[in-house]
mmCIF file of C-alpha atoms in Angstrom:
data_model
loop_
_atom_site.group_PDB
_atom_site.id
_atom_site.type_symbol
_atom_site.label_atom_id
_atom_site.label_comp_id
_atom_site.label_asym_id
_atom_site.label_seq_id
_atom_site.Cartn_x
_atom_site.Cartn_y
_atom_site.Cartn_z
ATOM 1 C CA MET A 1 0.885 -10.339 1.790
ATOM 2 C CA VAL A 2 3.277 -12.849 2.490
ATOM 3 C CA LEU A 3 7.139 -12.506 2.799
ATOM 4 C CA ALA A 4 8.325 -15.801 1.237
ATOM 5 C CA THR A 5 11.889 -15.782 1.069
ATOM 6 C CA ALA A 6 15.043 -18.125 1.526
ATOM 7 C CA ALA A 7 16.923 -15.897 3.336
ATOM 8 C CA ASP A 8 17.337 -17.177 7.418
ATOM 9 C CA ASP A 9 13.616 -16.714 9.543
ATOM 10 C CA ILE A 10 15.687 -14.740 11.866
ATOM 11 C CA TRP A 11 16.894 -11.776 9.241
ATOM 12 C CA ALA A 12 12.945 -12.087 7.241
ATOM 13 C CA ARG A 13 10.945 -11.577 10.289
ATOM 14 C CA GLN A 14 13.508 -8.606 11.706
ATOM 15 C CA ILE A 15 12.411 -7.321 8.060
ATOM 16 C CA ALA A 16 8.870 -8.036 8.244
ATOM 17 C CA SER A 17 8.759 -6.305 11.558
ATOM 18 C CA GLU A 18 10.661 -2.857 9.149
ATOM 19 C CA LEU A 19 8.301 -2.539 6.698
ATOM 20 C CA GLY A 20 5.141 -3.482 8.605
ATOM 21 C CA ILE A 21 3.213 -4.325 5.128
ATOM 22 C CA PHE A 22 3.341 -8.207 5.729
ATOM 23 C CA ASP A 23 0.745 -10.621 7.571
ATOM 24 C CA ASP A 24 2.849 -14.256 7.831
ATOM 25 C CA VAL A 25 6.910 -14.902 6.703
ATOM 26 C CA LEU A 26 7.623 -17.578 4.589
ATOM 27 C CA ALA A 27 11.528 -18.133 5.248
ATOM 28 C CA SER A 28 14.197 -20.606 5.951
ATOM 29 C CA ASP A 29 14.521 -22.087 9.066
ATOM 30 C CA GLY A 30 18.060 -23.711 9.380
ATOM 31 C CA ALA A 31 16.378 -27.603 8.948
ATOM 32 C CA ARG A 32 14.849 -26.212 5.552
ATOM 33 C CA THR A 33 16.105 -23.950 2.524
ATOM 34 C CA LEU A 34 13.071 -22.239 0.946
ATOM 35 C CA LYS A 35 14.021 -21.782 -2.565
ATOM 36 C CA GLY A 36 12.664 -23.127 -5.360
ATOM 37 C CA GLN A 37 10.512 -26.310 -4.968
ATOM 38 C CA ALA A 38 10.504 -26.130 -0.892
ATOM 39 C CA LYS A 39 9.345 -22.582 -1.336
ATOM 40 C CA LEU A 40 6.601 -23.424 -3.555
ATOM 41 C CA ASP A 41 6.115 -25.929 -1.009
ATOM 42 C CA ALA A 42 5.531 -23.527 1.663
ATOM 43 C CA ILE A 43 3.098 -21.109 -0.611
ATOM 44 C CA ARG A 44 0.570 -23.762 -1.145
ATOM 45 C CA GLU A 45 0.744 -24.936 2.648
ATOM 46 C CA SER A 46 0.058 -21.410 4.182
ATOM 47 C CA CYS A 47 -2.864 -21.095 1.317
ATOM 48 C CA ASP A 48 -3.994 -24.408 2.577
ATOM 49 C CA ARG A 49 -3.621 -23.153 6.180
ATOM 50 C CA ASN A 50 -5.612 -20.217 5.403
ATOM 51 C CA GLY A 51 -8.054 -21.074 2.768
ATOM 52 C CA PHE A 52 -7.043 -19.491 -0.306
ATOM 53 C CA ALA A 53 -7.150 -21.279 -3.449
ATOM 54 C CA ALA A 54 -4.559 -19.016 -5.302
ATOM 55 C CA PHE A 55 -1.785 -16.439 -4.935
ATOM 56 C CA ASP A 56 0.160 -14.470 -6.892
ATOM 57 C CA TYR A 57 3.777 -14.250 -6.862
ATOM 58 C CA ALA A 58 6.829 -11.432 -7.194
ATOM 59 C CA GLY A 59 10.299 -12.517 -6.806
ATOM 60 C CA ASP A 60 13.847 -12.459 -8.268
ATOM 61 C CA ARG A 61 15.694 -15.366 -8.997
ATOM 62 C CA TYR A 62 15.971 -18.199 -11.259
ATOM 63 C CA ALA A 63 15.896 -20.504 -8.267
ATOM 64 C CA ASP A 64 12.228 -19.380 -8.443
ATOM 65 C CA LEU A 65 11.090 -20.906 -11.394
ATOM 66 C CA PRO A 66 8.993 -23.452 -9.839
ATOM 67 C CA VAL A 67 7.222 -20.938 -7.892
ATOM 68 C CA TRP A 68 6.178 -18.658 -10.907
ATOM 69 C CA SER A 69 4.573 -21.637 -13.010
ATOM 70 C CA CYS A 70 1.973 -21.360 -10.346
ATOM 71 C CA PRO A 71 0.852 -18.748 -9.527
ATOM 72 C CA GLN A 72 -2.603 -16.763 -10.198
ATOM 73 C CA ARG A 73 -0.190 -13.807 -11.366
ATOM 74 C CA ALA A 74 3.164 -13.575 -11.306
#
């Protein structure tokens, strides 16, 4: 399970560490804001790196509509 968020990487990693349920974190890094199409691109890159052909997605923002259009389940 991957935490993919537009939040800054420092905050995202702290949250992921606290929860202890994520295998990876994809987050904004000061150069790229992981929102909308950028988030979808990062998720696809992560899937490619890890050998996944599809992904499921849960989100709550209008900005993530590009991501909602592509998962196996949303």
